Tab-separated table of C-alpha atoms in Angstrom:
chain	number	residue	atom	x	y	z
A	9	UNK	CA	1.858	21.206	6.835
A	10	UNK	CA	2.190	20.108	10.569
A	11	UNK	CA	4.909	18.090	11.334
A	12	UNK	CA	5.932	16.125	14.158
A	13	UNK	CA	9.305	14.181	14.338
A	14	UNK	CA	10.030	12.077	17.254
A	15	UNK	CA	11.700	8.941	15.859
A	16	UNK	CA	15.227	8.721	15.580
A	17	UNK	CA	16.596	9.579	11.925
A	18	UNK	CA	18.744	6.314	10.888
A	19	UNK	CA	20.046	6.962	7.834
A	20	UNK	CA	19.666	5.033	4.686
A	21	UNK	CA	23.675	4.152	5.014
A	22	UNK	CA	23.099	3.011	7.808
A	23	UNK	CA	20.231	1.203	7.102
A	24	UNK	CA	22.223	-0.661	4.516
A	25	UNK	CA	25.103	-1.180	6.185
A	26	UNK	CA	26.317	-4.949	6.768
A	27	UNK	CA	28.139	-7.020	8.524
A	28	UNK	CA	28.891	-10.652	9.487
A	29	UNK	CA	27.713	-13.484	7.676
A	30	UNK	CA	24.521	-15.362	9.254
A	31	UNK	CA	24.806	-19.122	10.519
A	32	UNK	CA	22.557	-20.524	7.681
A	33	UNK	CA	23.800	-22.594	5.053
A	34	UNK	CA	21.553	-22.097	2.902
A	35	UNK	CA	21.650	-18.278	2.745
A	36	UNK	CA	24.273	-15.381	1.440
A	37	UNK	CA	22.424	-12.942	3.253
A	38	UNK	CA	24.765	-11.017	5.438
A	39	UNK	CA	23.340	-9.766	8.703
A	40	UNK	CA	22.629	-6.153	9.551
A	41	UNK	CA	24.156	-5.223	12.451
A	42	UNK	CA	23.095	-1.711	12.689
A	43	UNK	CA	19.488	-2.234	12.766
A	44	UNK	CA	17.013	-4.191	14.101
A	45	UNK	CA	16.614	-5.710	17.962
A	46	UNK	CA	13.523	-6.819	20.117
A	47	UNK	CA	10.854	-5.036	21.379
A	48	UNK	CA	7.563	-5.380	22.822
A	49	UNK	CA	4.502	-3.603	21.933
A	50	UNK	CA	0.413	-4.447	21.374
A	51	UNK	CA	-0.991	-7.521	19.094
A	52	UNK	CA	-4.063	-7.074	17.908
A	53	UNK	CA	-5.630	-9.608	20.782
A	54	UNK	CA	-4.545	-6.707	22.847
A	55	UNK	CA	-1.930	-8.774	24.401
A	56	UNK	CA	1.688	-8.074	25.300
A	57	UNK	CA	3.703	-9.350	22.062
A	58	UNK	CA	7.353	-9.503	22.183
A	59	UNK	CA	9.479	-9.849	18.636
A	60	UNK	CA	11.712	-12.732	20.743
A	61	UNK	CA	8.509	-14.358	21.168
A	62	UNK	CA	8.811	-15.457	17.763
A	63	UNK	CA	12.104	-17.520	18.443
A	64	UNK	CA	12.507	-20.118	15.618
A	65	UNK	CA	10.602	-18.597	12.843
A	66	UNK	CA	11.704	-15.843	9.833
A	67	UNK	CA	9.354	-12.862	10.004
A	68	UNK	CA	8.520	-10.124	7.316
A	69	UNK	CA	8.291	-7.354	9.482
A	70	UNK	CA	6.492	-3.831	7.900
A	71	UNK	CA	5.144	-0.906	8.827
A	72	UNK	CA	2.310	1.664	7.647
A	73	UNK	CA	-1.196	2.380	8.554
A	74	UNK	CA	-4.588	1.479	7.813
A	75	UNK	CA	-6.347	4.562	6.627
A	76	UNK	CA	-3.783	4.536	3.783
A	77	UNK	CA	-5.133	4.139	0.636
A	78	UNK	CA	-2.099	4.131	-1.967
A	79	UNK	CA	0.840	1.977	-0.871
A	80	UNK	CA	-0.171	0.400	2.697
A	81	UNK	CA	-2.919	-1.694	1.007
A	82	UNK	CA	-0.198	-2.784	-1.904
A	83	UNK	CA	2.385	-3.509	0.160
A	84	UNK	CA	0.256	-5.659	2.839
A	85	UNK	CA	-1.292	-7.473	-0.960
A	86	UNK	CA	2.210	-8.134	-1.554
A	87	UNK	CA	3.620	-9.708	1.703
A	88	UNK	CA	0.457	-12.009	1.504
A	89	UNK	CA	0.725	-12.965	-1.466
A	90	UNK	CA	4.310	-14.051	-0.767
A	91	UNK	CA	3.280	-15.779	2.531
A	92	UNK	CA	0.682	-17.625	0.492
A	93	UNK	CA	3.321	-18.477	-2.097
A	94	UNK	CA	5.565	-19.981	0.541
A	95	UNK	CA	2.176	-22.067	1.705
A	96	UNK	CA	1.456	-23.211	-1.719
A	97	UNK	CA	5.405	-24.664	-1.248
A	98	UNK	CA	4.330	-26.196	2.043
A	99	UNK	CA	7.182	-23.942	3.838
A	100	UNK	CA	4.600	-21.469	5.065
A	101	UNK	CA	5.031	-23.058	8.876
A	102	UNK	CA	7.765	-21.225	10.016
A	103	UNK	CA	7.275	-17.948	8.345
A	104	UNK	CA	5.336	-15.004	10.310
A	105	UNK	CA	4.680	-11.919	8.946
A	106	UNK	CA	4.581	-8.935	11.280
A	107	UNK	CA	2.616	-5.268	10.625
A	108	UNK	CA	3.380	-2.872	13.044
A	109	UNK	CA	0.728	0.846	12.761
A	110	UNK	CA	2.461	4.186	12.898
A	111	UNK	CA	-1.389	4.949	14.222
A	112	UNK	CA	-2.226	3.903	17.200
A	113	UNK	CA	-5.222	6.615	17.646
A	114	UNK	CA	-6.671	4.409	14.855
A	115	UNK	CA	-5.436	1.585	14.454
A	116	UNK	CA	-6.490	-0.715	17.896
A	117	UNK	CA	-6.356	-3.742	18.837
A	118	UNK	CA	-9.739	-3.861	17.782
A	119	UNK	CA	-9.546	-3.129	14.609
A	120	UNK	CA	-6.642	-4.529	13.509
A	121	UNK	CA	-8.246	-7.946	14.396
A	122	UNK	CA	-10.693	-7.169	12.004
A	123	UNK	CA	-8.542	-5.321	8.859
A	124	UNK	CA	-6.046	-7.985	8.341
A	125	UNK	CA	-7.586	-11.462	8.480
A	126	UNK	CA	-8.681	-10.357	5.263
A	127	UNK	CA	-5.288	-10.853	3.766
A	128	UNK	CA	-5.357	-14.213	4.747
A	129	UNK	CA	-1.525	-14.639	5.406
A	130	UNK	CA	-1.993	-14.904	9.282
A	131	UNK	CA	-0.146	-11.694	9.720
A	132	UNK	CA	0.131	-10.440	13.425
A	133	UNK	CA	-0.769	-6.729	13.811
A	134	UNK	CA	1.183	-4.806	16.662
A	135	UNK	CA	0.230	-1.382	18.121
A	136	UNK	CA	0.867	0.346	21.189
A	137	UNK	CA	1.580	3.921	22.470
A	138	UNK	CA	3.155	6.526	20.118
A	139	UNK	CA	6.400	6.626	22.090
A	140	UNK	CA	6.581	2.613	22.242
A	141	UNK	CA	6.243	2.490	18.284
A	142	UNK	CA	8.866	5.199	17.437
A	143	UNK	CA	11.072	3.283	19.259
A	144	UNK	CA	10.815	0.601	17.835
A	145	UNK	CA	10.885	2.256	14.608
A	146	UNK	CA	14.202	3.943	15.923
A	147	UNK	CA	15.312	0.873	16.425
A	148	UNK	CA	14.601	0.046	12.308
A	149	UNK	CA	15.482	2.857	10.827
A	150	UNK	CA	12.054	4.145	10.134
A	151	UNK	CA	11.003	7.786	10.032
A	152	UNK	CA	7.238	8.405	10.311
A	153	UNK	CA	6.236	11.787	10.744
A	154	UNK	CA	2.357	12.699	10.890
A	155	UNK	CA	0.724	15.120	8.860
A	156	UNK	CA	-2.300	17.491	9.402
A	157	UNK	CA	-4.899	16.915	6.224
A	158	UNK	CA	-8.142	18.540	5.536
A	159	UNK	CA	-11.818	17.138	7.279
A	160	UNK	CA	-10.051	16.028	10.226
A	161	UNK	CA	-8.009	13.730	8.201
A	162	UNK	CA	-4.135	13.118	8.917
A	163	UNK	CA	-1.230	10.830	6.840
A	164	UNK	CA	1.669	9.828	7.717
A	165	UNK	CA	4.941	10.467	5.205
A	166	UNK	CA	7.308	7.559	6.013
A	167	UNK	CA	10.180	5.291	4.723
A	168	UNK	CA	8.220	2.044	3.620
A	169	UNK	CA	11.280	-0.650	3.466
A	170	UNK	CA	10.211	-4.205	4.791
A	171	UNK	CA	12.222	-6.351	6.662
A	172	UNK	CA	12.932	-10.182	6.773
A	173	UNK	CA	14.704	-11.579	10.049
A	174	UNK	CA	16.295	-14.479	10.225
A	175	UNK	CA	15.258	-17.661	13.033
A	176	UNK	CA	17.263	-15.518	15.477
A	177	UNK	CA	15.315	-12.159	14.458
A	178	UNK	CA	18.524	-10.643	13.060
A	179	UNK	CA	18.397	-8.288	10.047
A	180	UNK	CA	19.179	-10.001	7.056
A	181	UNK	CA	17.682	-7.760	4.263
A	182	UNK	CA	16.034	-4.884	3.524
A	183	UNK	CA	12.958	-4.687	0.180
A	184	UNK	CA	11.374	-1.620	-1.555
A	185	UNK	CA	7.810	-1.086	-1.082
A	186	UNK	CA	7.685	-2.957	-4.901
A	187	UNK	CA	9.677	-5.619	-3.980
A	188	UNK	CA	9.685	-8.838	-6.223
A	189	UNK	CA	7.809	-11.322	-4.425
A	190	UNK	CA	9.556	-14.328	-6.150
A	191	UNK	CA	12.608	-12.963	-3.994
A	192	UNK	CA	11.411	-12.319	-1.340
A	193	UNK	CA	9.979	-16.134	-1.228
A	194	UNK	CA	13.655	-17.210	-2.128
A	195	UNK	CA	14.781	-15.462	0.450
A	196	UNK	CA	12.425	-16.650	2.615
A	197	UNK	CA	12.982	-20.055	1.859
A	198	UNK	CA	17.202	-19.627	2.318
A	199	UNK	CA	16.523	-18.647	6.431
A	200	UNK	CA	14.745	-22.003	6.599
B	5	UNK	CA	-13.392	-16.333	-40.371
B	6	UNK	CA	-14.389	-13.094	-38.948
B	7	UNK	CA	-15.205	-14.646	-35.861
B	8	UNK	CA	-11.755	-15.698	-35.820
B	9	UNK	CA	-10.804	-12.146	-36.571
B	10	UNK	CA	-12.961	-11.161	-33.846
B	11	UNK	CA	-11.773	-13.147	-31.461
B	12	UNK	CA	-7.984	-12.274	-31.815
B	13	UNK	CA	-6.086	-11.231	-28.720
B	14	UNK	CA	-5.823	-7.475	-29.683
B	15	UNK	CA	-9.487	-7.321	-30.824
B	16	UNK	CA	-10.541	-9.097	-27.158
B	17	UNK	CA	-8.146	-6.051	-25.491
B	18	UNK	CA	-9.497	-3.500	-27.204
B	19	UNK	CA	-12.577	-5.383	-26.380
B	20	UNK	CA	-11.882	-5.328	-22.621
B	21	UNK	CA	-10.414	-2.468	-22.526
B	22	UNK	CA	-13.801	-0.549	-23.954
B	23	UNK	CA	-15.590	-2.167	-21.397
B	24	UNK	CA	-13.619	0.079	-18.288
B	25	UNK	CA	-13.330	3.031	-20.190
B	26	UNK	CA	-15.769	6.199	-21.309
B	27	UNK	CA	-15.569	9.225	-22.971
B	28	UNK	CA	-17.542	12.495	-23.316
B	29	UNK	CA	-16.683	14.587	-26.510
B	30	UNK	CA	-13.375	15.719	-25.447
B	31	UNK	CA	-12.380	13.273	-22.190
B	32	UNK	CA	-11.594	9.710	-22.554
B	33	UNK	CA	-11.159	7.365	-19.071
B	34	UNK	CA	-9.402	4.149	-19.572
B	35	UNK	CA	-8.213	1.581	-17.635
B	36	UNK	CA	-10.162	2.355	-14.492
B	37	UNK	CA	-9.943	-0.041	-11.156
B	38	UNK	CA	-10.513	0.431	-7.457
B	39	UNK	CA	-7.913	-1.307	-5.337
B	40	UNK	CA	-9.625	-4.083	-3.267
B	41	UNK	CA	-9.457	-3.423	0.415
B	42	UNK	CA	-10.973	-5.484	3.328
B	43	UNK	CA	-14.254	-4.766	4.403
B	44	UNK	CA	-13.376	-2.352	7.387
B	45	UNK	CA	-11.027	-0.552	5.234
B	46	UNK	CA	-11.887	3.571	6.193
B	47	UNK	CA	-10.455	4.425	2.732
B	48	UNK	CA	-9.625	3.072	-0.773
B	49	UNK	CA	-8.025	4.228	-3.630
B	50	UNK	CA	-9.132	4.251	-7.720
B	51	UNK	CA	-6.526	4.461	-10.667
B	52	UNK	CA	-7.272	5.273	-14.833
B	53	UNK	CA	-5.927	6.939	-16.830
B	54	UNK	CA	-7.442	10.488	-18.732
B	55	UNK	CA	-7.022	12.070	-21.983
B	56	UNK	CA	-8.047	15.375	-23.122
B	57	UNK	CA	-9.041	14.896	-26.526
B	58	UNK	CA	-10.744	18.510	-26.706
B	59	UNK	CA	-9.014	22.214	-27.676
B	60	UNK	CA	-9.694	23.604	-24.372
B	61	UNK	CA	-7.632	23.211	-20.512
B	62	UNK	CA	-9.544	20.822	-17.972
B	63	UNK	CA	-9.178	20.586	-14.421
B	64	UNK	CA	-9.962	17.562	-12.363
B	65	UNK	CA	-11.026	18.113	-9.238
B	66	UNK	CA	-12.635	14.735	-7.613
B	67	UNK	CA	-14.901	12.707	-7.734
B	68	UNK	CA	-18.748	11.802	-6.852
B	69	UNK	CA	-18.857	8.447	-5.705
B	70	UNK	CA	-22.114	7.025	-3.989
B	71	UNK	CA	-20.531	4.767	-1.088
B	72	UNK	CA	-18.131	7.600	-0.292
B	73	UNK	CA	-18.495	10.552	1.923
B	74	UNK	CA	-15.286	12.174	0.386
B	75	UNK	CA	-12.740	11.872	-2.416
B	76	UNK	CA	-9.819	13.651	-3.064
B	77	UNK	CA	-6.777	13.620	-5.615
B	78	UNK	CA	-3.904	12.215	-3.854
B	79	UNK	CA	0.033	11.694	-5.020
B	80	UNK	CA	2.514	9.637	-3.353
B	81	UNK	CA	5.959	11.141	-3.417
B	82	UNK	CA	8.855	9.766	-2.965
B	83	UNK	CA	11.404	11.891	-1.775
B	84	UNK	CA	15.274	12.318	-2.007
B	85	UNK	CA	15.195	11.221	1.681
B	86	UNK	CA	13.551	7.866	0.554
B	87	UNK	CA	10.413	8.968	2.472
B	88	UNK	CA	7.008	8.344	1.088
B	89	UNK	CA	4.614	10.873	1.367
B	90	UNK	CA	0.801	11.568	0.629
B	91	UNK	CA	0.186	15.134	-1.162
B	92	UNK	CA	-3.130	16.604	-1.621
B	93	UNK	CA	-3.795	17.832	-5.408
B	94	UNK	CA	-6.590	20.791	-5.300
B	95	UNK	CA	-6.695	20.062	-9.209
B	96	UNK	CA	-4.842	18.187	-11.559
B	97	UNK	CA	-4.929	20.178	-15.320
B	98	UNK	CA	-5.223	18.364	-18.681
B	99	UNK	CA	-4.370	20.772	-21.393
B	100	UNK	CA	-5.390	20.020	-24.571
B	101	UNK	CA	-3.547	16.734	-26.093
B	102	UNK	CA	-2.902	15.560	-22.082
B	103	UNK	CA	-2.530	12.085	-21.058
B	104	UNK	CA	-2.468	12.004	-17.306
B	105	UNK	CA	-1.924	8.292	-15.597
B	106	UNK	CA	-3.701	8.096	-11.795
B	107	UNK	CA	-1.169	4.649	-10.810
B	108	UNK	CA	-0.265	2.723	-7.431
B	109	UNK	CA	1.984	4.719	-6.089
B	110	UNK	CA	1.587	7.977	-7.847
B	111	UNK	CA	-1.183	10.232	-8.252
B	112	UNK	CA	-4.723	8.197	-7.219
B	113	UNK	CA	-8.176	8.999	-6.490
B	114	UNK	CA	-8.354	8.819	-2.714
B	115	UNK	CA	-11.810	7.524	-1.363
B	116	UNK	CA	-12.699	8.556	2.509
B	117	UNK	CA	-15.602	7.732	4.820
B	118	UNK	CA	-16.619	4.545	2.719
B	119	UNK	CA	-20.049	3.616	4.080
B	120	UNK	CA	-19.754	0.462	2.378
B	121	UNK	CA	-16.549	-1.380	0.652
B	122	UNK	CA	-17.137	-3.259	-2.602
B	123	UNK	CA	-16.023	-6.090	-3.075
B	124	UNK	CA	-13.508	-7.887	-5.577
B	125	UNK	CA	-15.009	-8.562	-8.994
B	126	UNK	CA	-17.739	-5.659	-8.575
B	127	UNK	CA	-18.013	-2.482	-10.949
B	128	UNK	CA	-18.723	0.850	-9.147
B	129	UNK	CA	-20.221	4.120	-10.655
B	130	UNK	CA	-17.013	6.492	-9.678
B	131	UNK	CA	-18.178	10.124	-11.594
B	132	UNK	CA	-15.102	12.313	-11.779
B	133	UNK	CA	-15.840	16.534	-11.301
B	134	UNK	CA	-13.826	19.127	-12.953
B	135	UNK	CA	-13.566	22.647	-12.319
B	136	UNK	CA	-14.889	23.412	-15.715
B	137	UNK	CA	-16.433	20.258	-17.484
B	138	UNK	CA	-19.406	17.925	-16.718
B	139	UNK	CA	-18.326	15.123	-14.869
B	140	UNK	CA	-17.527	12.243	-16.487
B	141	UNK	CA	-19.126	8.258	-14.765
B	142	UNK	CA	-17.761	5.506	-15.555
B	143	UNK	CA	-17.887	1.635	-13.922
B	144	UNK	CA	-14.540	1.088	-11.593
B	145	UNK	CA	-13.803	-2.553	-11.496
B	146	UNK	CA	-12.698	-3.662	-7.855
B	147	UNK	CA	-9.753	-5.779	-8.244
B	148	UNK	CA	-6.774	-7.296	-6.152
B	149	UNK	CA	-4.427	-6.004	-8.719
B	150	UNK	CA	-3.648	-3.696	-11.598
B	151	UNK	CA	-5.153	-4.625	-14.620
């Protein structure tokens, strides 16, 4: 196996290592202050998209990659499902969930316009060059490294945690691939 | 009364569950689902679960699946590092008396170069290929979630 490593390694600890209290009243959730940040990378209109952009609204930020069969497709089910849950609830408004590729080769603009409507949770899917999205990912924590697979076929092993940022895009907690959706929504709904 | 009888929650399971399932002598499939994916989706994935109900070692190998140029047995692995990671499985062996579980996010039937996607609420023919066995069809409900 073929492997390629140019993210930055964060480690777990790291990763779950808080501090400070956020500014909501309605939350508990301590901010992370060793991850997270903005960036700017592709949407999937091809357009410049900047995190900050978002100012105002609590995003569920993941990562992954279309061609995955096994635990992409679950975990985008999952964050839409949740979105949809907070949209039943009417507090759907000010949520955005955010998919960022670790395969730009494959995943364009193009056709990320066309994968995720089909989740129908309005989620925005970013791209860009491989250097722009491993920093970004450095900048999360994430390690993606790619892997050579038979028929022209590659995969990506990679951490899979998803994110929710608060109204000022701050880290407030980290979820499992699995993640409960009912907490996630609670969550959600604390940030608002 | 027996139609009561009949109609009892167990008897409907084992009702439902018949209808996903199939067997040759010695190989029973059950629970059998393709993950829903949207309709530009390269690749999807198919879970059961397989029993070897014979006297004699059986190796999966894949699968024959109409709408798919490839398929291949997959596992996703979970590391100590907390990284996920996709390994190929040339074979996967049921000895005799073997009850192997294909799951989301463990071993699955990986299908490539879909030249169509099915959708939600349709059954697909999904024949799995051993090494030493006929293969085995059986309809793979398409469905948003485990069953």
């Amino acid at each position: 196996m073929k492997t390629r490593i140019r993210s930055g390694v964060v480690l777990l600890l790291a990763a779950l290592t808080l501090a400070g209290c956020g500014d909501d009243p309605g939350s508990d959730l301590p901010v992370n202050t060793r991850l997270g940040g903005d960036f700017t990378l592709t949407d999937h209109n091809g357009e410049p998209f900047r995190l900050s952009s978002l100012e105002d609204r609590v995003v569920i930020l993941f990562f992954g990659y279309t061609h995955c069969p096994d635990i992409c497709p679950a975990v985008l089910a999952r964050v839409a499902q949740a979105y949809r849950n907070l949209d039943e609830q009417g507090d759907a408004g000010p949520v955005q969930p955010v998919f960022i590729t670790f395969d730009p080769e494959r995943d364009t603009p193009a056709h990320l316009r066309e994968y995720l409507p089909w989740f129908k949770a309005d989620i925005i899917g970013l791209t860009g060059s491989v250097a722009e999205i491993e920093a970004v990912a450095e900048q999360y924590g994430v390690v993606f490294l790619k892997t050579d697979g038979q028929d022209e076929a590659y995969d990506f092993t990679h951490s899979d945690y998803i994110y929710l940022l608060d109204r000022q895009g701050r880290v407030r907690k980290l979820y499992p691939a699995d993640f409960d959706i009912d907490e996630v929504v609670n969550d959600v709904q604390s940030l608002l | 009364m027996m139609f009561k009888a009949f109609f009892k929650p167990a008897a409907l399971a084992a009702l439902l569950a018949a209808a996903t399932s199939a067997a040759a002598a010695d190989l029973e499939i059950s629970g059998a689902w393709l993950r829903a994916v949207p309709p530009v989706s390269p690749t999807m994935a198919g879970y059961f679960e397989i029993r070897n109900r014979g006297d004699r070692v059986v190796k999966l190998e894949g699968a024959d699946v109409a709408f798919a140029g490839g398929a291949m047995l997959h596992d996703s692995r979970t590391g100590e590092d907390g990284q996920r990671r996709m390994v190929h499985l040339d074979s996967v062996r049921l000895d005799p008396g073997d009850r192997v579980r294909f799951a989301p996010g463990g071993k699955h039937l990986m299908l490539m170069k879909l030249s169509q996607v099915p959708r939600a609420g349709e059954s697909v023919e999904v024949c799995l290929t051993f090494a030493n066995h006929d293969d085995l069809c059986t309809d793979f409900p398409v469905r948003h979630n485990a069953p």
